[in-house]
Every structure is written in structure tokens, then in C-alpha cells.
Coordinates of C-alpha atoms in Angstrom, one line a residue:
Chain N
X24 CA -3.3 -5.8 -30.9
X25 CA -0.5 -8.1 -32.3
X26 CA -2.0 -8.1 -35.9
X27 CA -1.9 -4.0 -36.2
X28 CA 1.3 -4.0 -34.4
X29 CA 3.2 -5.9 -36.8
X30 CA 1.2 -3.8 -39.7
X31 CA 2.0 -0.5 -37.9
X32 CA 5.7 -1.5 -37.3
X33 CA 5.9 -2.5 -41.3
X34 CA 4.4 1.0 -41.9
X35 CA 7.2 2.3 -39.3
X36 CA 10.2 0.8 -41.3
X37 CA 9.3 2.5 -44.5
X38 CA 8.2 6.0 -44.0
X39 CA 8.0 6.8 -40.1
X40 CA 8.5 10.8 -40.6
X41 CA 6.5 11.2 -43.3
X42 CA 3.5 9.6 -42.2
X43 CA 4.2 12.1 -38.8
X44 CA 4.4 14.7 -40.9
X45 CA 1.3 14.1 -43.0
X46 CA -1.1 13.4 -39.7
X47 CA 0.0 15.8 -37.4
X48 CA 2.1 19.0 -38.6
X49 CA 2.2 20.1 -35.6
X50 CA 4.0 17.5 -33.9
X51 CA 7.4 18.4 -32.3
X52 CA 9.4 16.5 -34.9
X53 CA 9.0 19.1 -37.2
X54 CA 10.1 21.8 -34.7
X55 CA 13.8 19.7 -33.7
X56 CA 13.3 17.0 -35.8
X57 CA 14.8 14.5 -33.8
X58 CA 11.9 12.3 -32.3
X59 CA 12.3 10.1 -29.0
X60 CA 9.3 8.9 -28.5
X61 CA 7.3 7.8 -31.2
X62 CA 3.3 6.9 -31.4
X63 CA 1.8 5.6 -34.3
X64 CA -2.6 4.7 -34.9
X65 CA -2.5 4.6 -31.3
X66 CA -6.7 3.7 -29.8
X67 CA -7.6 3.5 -26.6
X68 CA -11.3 3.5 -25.4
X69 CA -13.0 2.8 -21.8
X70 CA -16.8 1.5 -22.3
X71 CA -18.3 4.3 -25.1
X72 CA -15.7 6.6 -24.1
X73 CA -12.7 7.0 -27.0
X74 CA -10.0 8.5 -25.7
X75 CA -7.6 8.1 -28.8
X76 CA -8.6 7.3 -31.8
X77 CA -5.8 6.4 -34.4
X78 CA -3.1 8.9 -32.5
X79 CA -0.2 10.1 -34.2
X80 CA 2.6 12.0 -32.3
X81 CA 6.3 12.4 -32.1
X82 CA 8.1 13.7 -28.4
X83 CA 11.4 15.4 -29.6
X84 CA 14.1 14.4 -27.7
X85 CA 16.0 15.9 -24.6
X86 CA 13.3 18.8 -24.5
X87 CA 10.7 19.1 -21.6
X88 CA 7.3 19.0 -23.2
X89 CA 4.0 19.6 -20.8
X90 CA 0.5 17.9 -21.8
X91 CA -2.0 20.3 -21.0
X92 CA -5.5 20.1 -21.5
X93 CA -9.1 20.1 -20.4
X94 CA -10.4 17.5 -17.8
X95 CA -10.8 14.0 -18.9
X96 CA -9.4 15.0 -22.5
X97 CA -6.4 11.6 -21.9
X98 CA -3.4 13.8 -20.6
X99 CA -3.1 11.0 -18.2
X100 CA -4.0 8.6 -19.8
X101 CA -1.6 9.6 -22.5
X102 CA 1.6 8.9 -20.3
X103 CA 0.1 5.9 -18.5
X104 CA -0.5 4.1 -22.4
X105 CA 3.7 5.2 -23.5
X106 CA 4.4 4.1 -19.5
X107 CA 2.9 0.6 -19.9
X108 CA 0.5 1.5 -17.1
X109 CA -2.4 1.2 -19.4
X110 CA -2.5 -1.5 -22.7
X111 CA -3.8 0.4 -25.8
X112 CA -6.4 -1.0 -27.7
X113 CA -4.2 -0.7 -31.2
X114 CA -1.0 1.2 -31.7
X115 CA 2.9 1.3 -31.6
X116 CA 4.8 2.9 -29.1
X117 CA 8.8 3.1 -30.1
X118 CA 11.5 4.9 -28.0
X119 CA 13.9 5.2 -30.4
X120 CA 12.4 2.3 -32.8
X121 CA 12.6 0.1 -29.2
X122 CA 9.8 -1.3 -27.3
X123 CA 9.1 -0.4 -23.7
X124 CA 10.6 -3.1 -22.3
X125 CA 14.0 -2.3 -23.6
X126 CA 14.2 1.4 -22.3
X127 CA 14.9 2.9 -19.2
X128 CA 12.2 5.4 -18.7
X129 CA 11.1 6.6 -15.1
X130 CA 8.0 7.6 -13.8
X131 CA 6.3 10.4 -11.2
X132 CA 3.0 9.8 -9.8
X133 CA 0.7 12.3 -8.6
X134 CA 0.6 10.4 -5.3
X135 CA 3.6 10.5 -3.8
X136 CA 1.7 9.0 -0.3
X137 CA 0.3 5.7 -2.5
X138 CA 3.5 5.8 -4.6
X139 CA 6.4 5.5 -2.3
X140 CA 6.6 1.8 -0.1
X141 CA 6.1 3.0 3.5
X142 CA 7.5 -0.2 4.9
X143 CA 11.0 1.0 3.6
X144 CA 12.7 4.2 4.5
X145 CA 12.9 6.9 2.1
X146 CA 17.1 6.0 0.9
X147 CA 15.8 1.8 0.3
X148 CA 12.9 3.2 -1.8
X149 CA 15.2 5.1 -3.9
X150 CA 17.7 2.0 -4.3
X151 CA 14.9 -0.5 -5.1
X152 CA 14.5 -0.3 -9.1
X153 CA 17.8 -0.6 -9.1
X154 CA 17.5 -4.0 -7.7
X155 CA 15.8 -5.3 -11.1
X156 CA 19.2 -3.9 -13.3
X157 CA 21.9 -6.0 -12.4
X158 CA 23.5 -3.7 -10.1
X159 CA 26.0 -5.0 -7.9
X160 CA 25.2 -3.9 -4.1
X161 CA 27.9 -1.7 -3.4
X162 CA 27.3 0.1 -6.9
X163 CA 23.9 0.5 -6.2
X164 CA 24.7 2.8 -3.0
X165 CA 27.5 4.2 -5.0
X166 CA 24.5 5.5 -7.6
X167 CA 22.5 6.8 -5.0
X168 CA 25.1 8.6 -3.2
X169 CA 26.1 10.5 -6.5
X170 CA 22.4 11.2 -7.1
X171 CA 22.0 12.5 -3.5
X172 CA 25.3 14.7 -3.9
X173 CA 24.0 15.8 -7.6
X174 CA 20.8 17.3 -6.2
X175 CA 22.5 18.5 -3.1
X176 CA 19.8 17.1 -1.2
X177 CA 20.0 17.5 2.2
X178 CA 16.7 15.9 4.4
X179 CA 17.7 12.5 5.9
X180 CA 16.7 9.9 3.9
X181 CA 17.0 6.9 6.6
X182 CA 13.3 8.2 7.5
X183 CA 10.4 6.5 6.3
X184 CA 8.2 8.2 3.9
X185 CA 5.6 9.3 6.8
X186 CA 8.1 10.9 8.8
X187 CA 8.5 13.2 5.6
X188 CA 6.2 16.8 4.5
X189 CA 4.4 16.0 0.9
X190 CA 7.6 18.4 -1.0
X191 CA 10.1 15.7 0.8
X192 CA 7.7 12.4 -0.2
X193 CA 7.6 13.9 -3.5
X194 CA 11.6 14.7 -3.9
X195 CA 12.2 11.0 -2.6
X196 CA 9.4 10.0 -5.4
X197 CA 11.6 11.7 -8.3
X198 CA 14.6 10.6 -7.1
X199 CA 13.3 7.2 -6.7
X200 CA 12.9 7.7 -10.8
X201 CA 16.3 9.6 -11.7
X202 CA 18.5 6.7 -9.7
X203 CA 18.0 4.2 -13.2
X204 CA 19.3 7.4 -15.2
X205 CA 16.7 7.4 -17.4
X206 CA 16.4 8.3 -20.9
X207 CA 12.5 9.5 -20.4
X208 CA 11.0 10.4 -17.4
X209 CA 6.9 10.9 -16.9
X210 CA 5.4 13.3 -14.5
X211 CA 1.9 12.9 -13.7
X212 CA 1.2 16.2 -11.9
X213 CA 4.1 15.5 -9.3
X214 CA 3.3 18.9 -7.5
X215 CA -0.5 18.9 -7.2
X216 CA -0.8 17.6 -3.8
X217 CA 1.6 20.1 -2.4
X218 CA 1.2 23.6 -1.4
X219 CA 2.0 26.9 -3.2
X220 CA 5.7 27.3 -1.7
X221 CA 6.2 23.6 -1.9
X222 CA 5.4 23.6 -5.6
X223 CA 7.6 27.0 -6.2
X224 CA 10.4 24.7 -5.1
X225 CA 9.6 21.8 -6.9
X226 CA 9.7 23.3 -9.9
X227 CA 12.8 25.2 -9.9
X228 CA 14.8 21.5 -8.5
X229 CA 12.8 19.4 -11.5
X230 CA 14.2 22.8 -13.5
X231 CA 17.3 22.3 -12.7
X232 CA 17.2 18.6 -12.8
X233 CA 16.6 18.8 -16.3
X234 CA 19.4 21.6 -17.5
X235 CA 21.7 18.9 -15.6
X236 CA 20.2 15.8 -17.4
X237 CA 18.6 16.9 -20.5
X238 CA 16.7 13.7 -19.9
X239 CA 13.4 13.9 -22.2
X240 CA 10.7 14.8 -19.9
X241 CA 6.7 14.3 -20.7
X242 CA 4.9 16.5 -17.9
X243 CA 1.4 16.0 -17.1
X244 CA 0.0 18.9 -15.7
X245 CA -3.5 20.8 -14.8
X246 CA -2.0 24.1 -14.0
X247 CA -1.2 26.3 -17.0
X248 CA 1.2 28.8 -15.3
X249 CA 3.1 25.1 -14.2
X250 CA 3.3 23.8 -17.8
X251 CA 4.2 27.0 -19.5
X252 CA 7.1 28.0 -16.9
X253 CA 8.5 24.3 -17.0
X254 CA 8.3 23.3 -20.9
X255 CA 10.0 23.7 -24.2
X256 CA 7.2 22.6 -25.4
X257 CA 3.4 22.9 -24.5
X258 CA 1.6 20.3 -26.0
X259 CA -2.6 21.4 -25.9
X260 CA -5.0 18.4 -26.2
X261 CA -8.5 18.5 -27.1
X262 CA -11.4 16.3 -25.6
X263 CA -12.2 13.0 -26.8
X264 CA -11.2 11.5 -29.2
X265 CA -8.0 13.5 -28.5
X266 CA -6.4 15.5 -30.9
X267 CA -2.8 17.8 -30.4
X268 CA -4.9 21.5 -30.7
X269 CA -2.0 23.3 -30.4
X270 CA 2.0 22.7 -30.4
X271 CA 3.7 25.6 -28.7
X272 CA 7.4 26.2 -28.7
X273 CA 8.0 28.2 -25.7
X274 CA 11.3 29.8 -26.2
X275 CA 12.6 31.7 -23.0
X276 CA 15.9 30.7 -22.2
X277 CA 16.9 29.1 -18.6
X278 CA 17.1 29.1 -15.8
X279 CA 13.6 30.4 -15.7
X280 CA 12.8 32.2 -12.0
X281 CA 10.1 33.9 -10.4
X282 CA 10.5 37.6 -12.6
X283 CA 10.0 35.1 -15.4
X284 CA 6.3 35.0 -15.2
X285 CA 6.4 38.4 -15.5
X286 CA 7.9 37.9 -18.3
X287 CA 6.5 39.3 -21.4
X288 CA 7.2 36.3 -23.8
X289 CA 6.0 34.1 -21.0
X290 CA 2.3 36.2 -20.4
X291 CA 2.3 35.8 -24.5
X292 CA 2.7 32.2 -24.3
X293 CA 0.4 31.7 -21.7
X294 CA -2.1 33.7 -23.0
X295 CA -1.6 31.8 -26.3
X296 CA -2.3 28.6 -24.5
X297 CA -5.1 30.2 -22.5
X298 CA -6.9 31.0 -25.5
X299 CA -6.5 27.9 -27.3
X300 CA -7.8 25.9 -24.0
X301 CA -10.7 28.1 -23.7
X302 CA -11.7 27.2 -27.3
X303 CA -11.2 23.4 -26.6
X304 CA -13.5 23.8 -23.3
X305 CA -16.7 25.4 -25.3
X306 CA -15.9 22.9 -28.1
X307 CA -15.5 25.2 -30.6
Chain F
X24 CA -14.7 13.8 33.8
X25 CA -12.7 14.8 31.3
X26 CA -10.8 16.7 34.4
X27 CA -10.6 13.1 36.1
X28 CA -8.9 11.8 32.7
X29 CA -6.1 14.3 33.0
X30 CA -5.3 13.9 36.7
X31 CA -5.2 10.2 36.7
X32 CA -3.4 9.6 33.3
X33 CA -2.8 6.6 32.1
X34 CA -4.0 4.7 35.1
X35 CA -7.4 5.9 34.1
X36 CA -8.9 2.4 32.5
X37 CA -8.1 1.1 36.3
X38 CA -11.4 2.9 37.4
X39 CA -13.9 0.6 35.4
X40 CA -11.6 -2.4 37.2
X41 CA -12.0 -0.6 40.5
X42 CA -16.0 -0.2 39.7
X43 CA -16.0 -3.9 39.1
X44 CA -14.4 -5.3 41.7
X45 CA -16.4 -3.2 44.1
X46 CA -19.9 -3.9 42.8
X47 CA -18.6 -7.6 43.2
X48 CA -17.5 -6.9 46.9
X49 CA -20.6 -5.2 47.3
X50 CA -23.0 -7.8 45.8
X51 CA -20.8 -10.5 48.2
X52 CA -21.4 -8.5 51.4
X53 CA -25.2 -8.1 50.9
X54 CA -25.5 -11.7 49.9
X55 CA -26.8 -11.1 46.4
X56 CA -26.2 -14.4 45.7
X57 CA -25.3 -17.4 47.6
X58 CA -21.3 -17.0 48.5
X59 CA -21.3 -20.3 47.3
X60 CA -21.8 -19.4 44.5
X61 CA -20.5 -16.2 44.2
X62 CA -17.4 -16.2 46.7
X63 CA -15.4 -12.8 47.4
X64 CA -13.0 -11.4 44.9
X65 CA -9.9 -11.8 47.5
X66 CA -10.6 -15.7 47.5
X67 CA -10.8 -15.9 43.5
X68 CA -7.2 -13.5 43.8
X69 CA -6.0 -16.0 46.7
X70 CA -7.2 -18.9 44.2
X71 CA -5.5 -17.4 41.2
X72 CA -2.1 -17.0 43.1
X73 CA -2.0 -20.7 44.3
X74 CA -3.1 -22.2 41.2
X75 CA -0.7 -20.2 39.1
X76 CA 2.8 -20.9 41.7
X77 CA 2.8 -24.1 40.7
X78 CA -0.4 -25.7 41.1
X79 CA -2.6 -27.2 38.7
X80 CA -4.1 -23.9 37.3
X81 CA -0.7 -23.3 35.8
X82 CA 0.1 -26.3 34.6
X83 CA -3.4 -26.2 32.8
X84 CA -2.4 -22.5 31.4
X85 CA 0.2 -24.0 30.0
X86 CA -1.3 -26.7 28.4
X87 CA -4.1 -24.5 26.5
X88 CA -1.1 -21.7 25.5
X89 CA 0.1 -24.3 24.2
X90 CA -2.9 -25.9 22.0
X91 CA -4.0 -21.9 20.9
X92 CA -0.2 -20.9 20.3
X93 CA 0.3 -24.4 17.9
X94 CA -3.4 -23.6 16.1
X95 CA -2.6 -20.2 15.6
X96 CA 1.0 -21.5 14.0
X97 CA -0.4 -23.5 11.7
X98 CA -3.4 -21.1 11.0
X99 CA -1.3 -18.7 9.6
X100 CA 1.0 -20.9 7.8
X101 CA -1.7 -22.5 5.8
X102 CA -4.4 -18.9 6.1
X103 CA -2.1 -16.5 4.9
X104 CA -0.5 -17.9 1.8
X105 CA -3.5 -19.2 0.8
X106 CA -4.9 -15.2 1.2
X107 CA -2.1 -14.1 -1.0
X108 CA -3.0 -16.2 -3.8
X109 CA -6.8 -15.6 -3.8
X110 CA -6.5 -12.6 -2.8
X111 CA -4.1 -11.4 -6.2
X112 CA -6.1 -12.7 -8.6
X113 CA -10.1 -11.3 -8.1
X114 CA -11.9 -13.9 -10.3
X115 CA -9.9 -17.1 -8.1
X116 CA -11.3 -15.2 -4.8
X117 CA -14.5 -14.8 -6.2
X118 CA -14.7 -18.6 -7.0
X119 CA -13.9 -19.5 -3.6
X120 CA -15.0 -16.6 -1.3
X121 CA -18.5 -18.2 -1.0
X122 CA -17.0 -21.4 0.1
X123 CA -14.7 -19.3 2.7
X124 CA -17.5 -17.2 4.3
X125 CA -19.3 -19.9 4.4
X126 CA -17.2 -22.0 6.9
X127 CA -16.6 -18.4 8.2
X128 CA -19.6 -18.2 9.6
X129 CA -20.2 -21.9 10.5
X130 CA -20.0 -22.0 13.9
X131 CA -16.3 -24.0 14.3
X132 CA -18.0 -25.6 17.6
X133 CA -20.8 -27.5 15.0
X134 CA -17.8 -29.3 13.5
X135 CA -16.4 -31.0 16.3
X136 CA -18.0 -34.0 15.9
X137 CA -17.1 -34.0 12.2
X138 CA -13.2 -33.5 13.6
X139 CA -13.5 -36.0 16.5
X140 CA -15.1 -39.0 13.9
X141 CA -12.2 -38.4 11.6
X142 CA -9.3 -37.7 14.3
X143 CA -10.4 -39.6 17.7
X144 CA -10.3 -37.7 21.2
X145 CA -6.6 -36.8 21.3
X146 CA -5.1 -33.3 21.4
X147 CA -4.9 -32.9 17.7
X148 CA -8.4 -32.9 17.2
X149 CA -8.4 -29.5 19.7
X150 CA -6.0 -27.9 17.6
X151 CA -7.3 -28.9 13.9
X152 CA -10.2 -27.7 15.2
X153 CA -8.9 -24.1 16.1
X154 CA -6.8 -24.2 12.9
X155 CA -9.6 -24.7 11.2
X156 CA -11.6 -21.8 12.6
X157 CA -8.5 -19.5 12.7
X158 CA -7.6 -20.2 9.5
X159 CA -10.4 -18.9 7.8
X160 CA -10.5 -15.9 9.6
X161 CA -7.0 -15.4 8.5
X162 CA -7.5 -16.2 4.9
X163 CA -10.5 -14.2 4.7
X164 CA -8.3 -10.8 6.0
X165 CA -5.3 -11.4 3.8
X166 CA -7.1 -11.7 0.7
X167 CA -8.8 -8.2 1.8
X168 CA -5.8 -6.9 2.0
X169 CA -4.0 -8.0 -0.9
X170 CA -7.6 -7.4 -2.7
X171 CA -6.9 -3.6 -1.6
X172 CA -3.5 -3.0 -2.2
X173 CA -3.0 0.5 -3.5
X174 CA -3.3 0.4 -7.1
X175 CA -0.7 2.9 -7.2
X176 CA 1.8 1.4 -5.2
X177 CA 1.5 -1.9 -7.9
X178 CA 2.1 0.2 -10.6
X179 CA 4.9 2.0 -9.4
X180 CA 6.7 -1.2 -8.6
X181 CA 5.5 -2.5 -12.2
X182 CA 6.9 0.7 -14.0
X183 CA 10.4 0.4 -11.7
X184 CA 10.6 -2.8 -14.0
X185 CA 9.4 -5.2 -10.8
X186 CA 9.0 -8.5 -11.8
X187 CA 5.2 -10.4 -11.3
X188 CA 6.7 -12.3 -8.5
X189 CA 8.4 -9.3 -7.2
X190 CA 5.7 -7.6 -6.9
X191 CA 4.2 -10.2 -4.9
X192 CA 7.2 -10.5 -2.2
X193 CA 8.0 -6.7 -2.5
X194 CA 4.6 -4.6 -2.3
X195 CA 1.6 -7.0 -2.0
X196 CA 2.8 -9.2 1.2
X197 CA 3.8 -5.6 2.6
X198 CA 0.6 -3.9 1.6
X199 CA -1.7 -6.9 2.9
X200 CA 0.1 -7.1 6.4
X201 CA -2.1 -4.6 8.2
X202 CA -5.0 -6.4 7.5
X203 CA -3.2 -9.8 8.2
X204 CA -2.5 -8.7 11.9
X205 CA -6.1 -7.8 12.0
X206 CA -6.8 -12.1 11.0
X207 CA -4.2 -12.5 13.4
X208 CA -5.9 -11.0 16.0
X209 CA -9.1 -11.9 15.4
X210 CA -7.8 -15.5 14.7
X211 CA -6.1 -16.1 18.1
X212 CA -9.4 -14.8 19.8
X213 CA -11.1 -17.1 18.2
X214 CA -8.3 -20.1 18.5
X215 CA -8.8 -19.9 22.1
X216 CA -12.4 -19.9 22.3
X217 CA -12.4 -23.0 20.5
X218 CA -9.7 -24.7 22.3
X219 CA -10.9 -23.7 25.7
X220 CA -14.5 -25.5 24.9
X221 CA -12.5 -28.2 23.2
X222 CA -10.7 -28.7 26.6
X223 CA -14.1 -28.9 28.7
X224 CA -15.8 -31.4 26.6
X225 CA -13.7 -33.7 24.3
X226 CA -12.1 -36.3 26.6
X227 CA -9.9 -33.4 27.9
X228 CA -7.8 -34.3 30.8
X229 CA -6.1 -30.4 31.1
X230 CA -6.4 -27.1 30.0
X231 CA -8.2 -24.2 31.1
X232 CA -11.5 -25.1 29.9
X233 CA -11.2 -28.5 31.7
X234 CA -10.2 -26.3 34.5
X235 CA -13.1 -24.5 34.9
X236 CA -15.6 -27.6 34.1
X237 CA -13.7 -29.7 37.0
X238 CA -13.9 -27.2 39.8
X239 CA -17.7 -26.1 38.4
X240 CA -18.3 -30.0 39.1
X241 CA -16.4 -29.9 42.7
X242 CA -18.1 -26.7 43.5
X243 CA -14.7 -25.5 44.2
X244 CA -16.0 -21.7 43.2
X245 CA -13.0 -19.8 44.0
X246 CA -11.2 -21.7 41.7
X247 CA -13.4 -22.2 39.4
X248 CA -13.4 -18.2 38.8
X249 CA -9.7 -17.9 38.9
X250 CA -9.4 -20.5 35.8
X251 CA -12.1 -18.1 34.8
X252 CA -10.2 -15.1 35.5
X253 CA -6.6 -16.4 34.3
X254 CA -8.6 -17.6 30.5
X255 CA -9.8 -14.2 30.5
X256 CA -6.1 -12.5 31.0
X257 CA -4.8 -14.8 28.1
X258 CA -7.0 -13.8 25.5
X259 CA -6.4 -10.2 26.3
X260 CA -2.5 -10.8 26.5
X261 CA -2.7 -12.6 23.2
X262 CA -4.4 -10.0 21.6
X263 CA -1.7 -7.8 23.5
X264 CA 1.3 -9.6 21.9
X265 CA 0.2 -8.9 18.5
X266 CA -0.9 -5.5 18.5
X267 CA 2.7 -4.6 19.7
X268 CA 4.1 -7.4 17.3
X269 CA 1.9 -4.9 15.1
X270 CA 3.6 -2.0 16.0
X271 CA 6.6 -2.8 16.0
X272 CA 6.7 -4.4 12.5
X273 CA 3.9 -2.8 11.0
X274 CA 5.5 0.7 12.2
X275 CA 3.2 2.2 8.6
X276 CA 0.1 1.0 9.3
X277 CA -2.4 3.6 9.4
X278 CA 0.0 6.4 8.5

């Protein structure tokens, strides 16, 4: 890996966008031009299975852009690799020309009940990666309190996570991942585990989370309706080795609400999408 | 019975005792065996309360809390770090587990000798002994635990920018203590088997298990039963103590 990191990161230093533009034109650089995240020959395989396979892409920054894709295609796998979670075979990953490491990126599992530390109630889990940045003690409740007062959430937070429902696990989850301020922050289908009313909620505070922030946001998800409604940008992955099938701008201004789904710029995007994913899933 | 359940609450576990102690009267009255042998269950109770207000039954409780407490100690001072290491790092606890389950399942009882050669008769060899036993056990349920950590819970504390060590102290101690109370419990158990035999053969001169041996030998029955009896209610307690040390710190587990 070191050898075709320092080859990629030569590459990098002389022609970053062009070589983006040439691979994959329909990468989100090319819609805002200003790329965040950056991901250059990036490989990953596990056993016979390759996943990617010299991967090119650019994530625009301070946009909200969904991964959506069939099963098994890497949408996962694809935040895990830019989170650190997974090592890539071969590859660069550069947020803003810096290495992991160096940034300040949160992340949103799927599973909030394995995610959160049980053995610590719900406001010390939010507080403790703030324990690893050189926060002084009474700045660190300072940050909470304003992230508590800038969600207006309400539910008591000196309970432990199992005295919570899923949709309050989950809220403490995100927050858990907003308290660093971030510059990127990962969702790995944050609402799957919750029910329909639950997720209706969800989605309107991460909404709103993000009009406030305008932190760049990569969201994993498996339900179209989800990814459309949420993103600026749907990004459609095919099956292995995967390949962006589809960039899709999705331009319907915010705040986005229930009417919007009836919306018919939204049912054109989605059935865009739709389309796109059914190809993918027959392997046409 | 389910009926019976509701109208007795939670004094329904007192009907097995009451079953018990009946059958026992019963067996006494008809003369199943000799009352020698087998005395009444008021003189074990009459036994039990003048051993244990000041006699030598107490002194000899005690004296083998004392020995299981100290194993226990020093069980779980050497069993559970020990645990943590081999249980964060697969290939060392692969390297080793054959050698732990091994002297698992070596009965601690063959190696008394081994201890008593090395150590001499004296009340350290009783408690190396159950240390040694206890130990194991302990060991063998930490690294199970830390072995089983939930994945997730590591990576979140990784991607929150937790240091290797942190994640040690922070998530994995945490995340292994369930299954550490289950060593613990299992160890103590076991701690005062081993001590209690310990105290009836090894040049014991107190304890329970010398208890029990003496008045065997003095055909002193009722007491004999009541150092049965009181050994008996100190394993329970033990196990007792830690399942509400359990639940009181381990307030998660299982939720």
C-alpha cells in the first residue's frame, strides 16, 4: 500500500482534477466543482470478491450526497474504507489533500444498540470523543450543552442508552458524532432499525441538522424514497467491481417535508434512480 | 400450581426447603437410618446456632472465608488481566488457550501434592491452590469476553479517534465484564471447593472442611451437618454477593 500511495499522491500533486475528470465524468466535482473528499485508484477485495477496483471519485463539499445501490454492490464498504474502518488494498483517500488522521470527520452506524457504550449514560457517550481533542473539562460540557440547545433536544440524556426507544439511541448516536463539529460526517443507514414514524422524524432533524451545519454528509442508505428525499446528490453504484452508474443532482429546494414526495421533481428523480437501479440489478 | 406461585409470591422457593426439611423429619421419625447417623433437623439447627455464637464452628467460618476471600483476590488480580491481554489479540489466545483449558479441566485437587512439595503444609499452600483453580476459570471467561466484544462498539471508539490503549480501558474492560462476573462466580465456587478439601486433609488445624472431618471422626453428627449446612450457606452467599455486585455495577448486562 505505501509504494502506490506515494505514486498516487505524486499523481495527486500534478493533475488531481483532470485525472477526476477523465475517469469518472460523472463525479460531483464537475457538478460544484469544489471536491472534499477525494479517492484516487482506490482497491479493495475480500477473498475472490473485488469490490473496487482502481476507484476514482470526488464528494463535493457541504452537499448531502446518498450512496445507493444494489445489495453487496460496497455502499458500505465505501464509507467504512474513507472512515478508516476498513484498510484498502491500494488507493489514496484526501480530505482536502489531508489524510484521515488529520480531519475531524464523524461517523453513524446502523446499530445504534452495538454503537453506543451502555455502561455510560446517554450525555457521557456524547462527551467521550471529545476526550481524545484536548478539550478542557468544563469546555467539553460547554460543547455539549450548545449542541443539546442547537437541536432543541429534549429527552433526558442522564439515562443510559437502554432506558432509551431505538429513535432516542439513535439521536444520542448522531449527536455523539456532531459534538467534534465535524467537517464530514458518515451515515451508515442510521434509520434502518427504527420504525416508519421514527424514521419520518429522523429524517426531517438530520434535514435540518444539515441546513444548520452544511457539514458534508456521505449517507448510506437501502431505501430509495430515504436517499432521494435527503440528498443533493444521489450517488448509484453498480455491483462488483463498483462503478458510479449514475450521478443525480436532485435539485428541490429545502426544507423538504412530507408534500414533497409528492412532489413532481421528486417522483422524476426517483423514478430516474429507480430505473437506473433496476438496470444495475439485471446486470444490464 | 401456577395459582400457588401467585398466592405465595416471593416466598415461593421456601416450599422445596419446606419439602426438604420434612422428608428429613419424616425419614428421622421412621428410623430410615440410624439417628446416629442421621439426627433430626432441629439438632443440626440447635448445632448450627451454638457453633456459630461463638463456638468453634464460627471461628472455623471464618477461617475458610478467609482462605476463599484471599484466593479469589488474588485470582482475579492475576486471571483477569492476564484475560485482557489474551483475550485482545486472537492469535496470543490461541497459542495459549490449549495450555489454559488444559489446567481447566485438571482436576485442581490432583495438584495438591505438586503445591504441598513446593510450599510445605502451611495455609498458603490452601490458597495457591484455589488461586490456581480460580484463576483459570477467571482467565478463561475474560478472554471470552474481550474475544466477543462487539465489533461495533471497537470501531466506534476507533473512529471517535480512541487511542489503542483507550480502547482497551474504555470499551474492552467494559465490554468483557459481564463475562468476568460469570469467572467470578464460577471462580469463588470453585475457590471454596478447593479450600474446603484443602482444610480436611492438608495438616489443617481449622476451617470448615476440618470442621466437618473432626466431628465425622467424633461422631458428633449434629455438628458434623451443621459445618455441613453453614459451608453450604457460604457458597450460596458468595455466589450471592457477586450477582448483586453484578447488578449493581454491571447495571447493562443483558440489556
Amino acid at each position: 500500500m505505501n509504494v502506490s500511495e506515494t505514486e498516487q499522491m505524486a499523481e495527486d500533486d500534478t493533475a488531481p482534477s483532470s485525472r477526476a475528470g477523465a475517469s469518472s465524468p460523472l463525479s460531483a466535482a464537475g457538478v460544484t466543482g469544489d471536491a472534499h473528499i477525494t479517492i484516487r485508484g482506490l482497491s479493495k477485495s475480500f477473498g475472490d470478491a473485488v469490490i473496487y477496483d482502481n476507484f476514482d471519485l470526488d464528494i463535493p463539499r457541504g452537499r448531502f450526497v446518498s450512496v445507493f445501490g444494489p445489495n453487496g454492490c460496497g455502499k458500505s464498504t465505501l464509507i467504512n474504507l474513507i472512515a478508516g474502518l476498513i484498510e484498502p488494498d491500494a488507493g489514496t483517500i484526501r480530505f482536502d489533500g489531508k489524510r484521515l488522521r488529520d480531519t475531524n470527520f464523524g461517523y453513524v452506524f446502523q446499530n445504534y444498540r452495538e454503537a453506543l457504550f451502555p455502561w455510560m449514560r446517554s450525555i457521557d457517550n456524547i462527551r467521550y470523543p471529545l476526550k481524545f481533542r484536548n478539550i478542557s473539562r468544563v469546555e467539553q460540557k460547554e460543547r455539549v450543552e450548545r449542541l443539546v440547545e442547537r437541536l432543541g433536544v429534549t429527552i433526558d440524556l442522564n439515562k443510559y442508552p437502554y432506558q432509551m426507544s431505538g429513535g432516542q439511541q439513535q439521536l444520542v448516536s448522531i449527536m455523539r458524532s456532531l459534538v467534534i463539529e465535524p467537517e464530514v460526517l458518515f451515515l451508515d443507514e442510521p434509520f434502518s432499525a427504527l420504525d416508519y414514524e421514527m424514521t419520518l422524524f429522523m429524517r426531517d432533524q438530520l434535514q435540518a441538522l444539515f441546513m444548520d451545519t452544511k457539514t458534508t454528509m456521505v449517507f448510506v442508505s437501502h431505501d430509495l424514497e430515504e436517499a432521494v428525499y435527503l440528498a443533493d446528490d444521489v450517488m448509484l453504484l453498480s455491483r462488483g467491481p463498483a462503478e458510479v452508474a449514475d450521478y443525480v443532482n436532485v435539485g428541490i429546494p429545502r426544507p423538504r417535508s412530507a408534500a414533497t414526495i409528492s412532489d413532481d421533481e421528486f417522483v422524476r428523480v426517483k423514478a430516474h434512480c429507480l430505473e437506473v437501479f433496476q438496470k444495475l440489478v439485471r446486470g444490464t | 400450581m401456577k395459582s400457588l406461585s401467585k398466592i405465595l409470591g416471593p416466598f415461593t422457593p421456601l416450599i422445596g426447603v419446606i419439602i426438604l426439611l420434612l422428608v428429613w423429619q419424616i425419614a428421622f421419625w421412621v428410623e430410615v437410618v440410624d439417628h446416629v447417623l442421621l439426627p433430626s433437623p432441629t439438632s443440626m439447627f440447635i448445632a448450627v446456632w451454638q457453633g456459630m455464637s461463638g463456638g468453634q464452628l464460627l471461628f472455623d467460618f471464618f477461617r475458610t472465608i478467609e482462605r476463599t476471600a484471599l484466593s479469589i483476590l488474588y485470582a482475579g488480580i492475576i486471571g483477569i488481566p492476564l484475560g485482557i491481554i489474551f483475550g485482545s489479540s486472537v492469535g496470543l489466545y490461541r497459542s495459549v488457550e490449549f495450555v489454559v483449558d488444559f489446567f481447566r479441566s485438571t482436576p485442581a485437587s490432583a495438584v495438591f501434592p505438586l503445591f504441598l512439595a513446593i510450599s510445605g503444609p502451611g495455609d498458603a499452600t490452601k490458597i495457591q491452590v484455589a488461586t490456581f483453580g480460580a484463576a483459570l476459570v477467571i482467565l478463561f471467561n475474560v478472554a471470552y469476553g474481550v474475544m466477543n466484544a462487539r465489533k461495533t462498539r471497537l470501531q466506534a471508539a476507533k473512529v471517535m479517534g480512541a487511542p489503542r490503549f483507550r480502547v482497551l480501558t474504555d470499551v474492552m474492560l467494559f465490554e468483557s465484564l459481564p463475562q468476568t462476573f460469570v469467572g467470578l462466580r464460577n471462580g469463588v465456587s470453585l475457590a471454596l471447593i478447593i479450600v474446603i478439601v484443602a482444610e480436611m486433609f492438608i495438616g489443617s488445624v481449622d476451617g470448615l472442611g476440618h470442621n466437618v472431618l473432626d466431628n465425622q471422626m467424633l461422631f458428633e453428627m449434629p455438628r458434623m451437618y451443621a459445618a455441613i449446612f453453614v459451608a453450604g450457606a457460604l457458597g450460596y452467599s458468595f455466589n450471592l454477593l457477586f450477582l448483586l455486585i453484578e447488578r449493581r455495577y454491571v447495571h447493562w448486562s443483558g440489556r
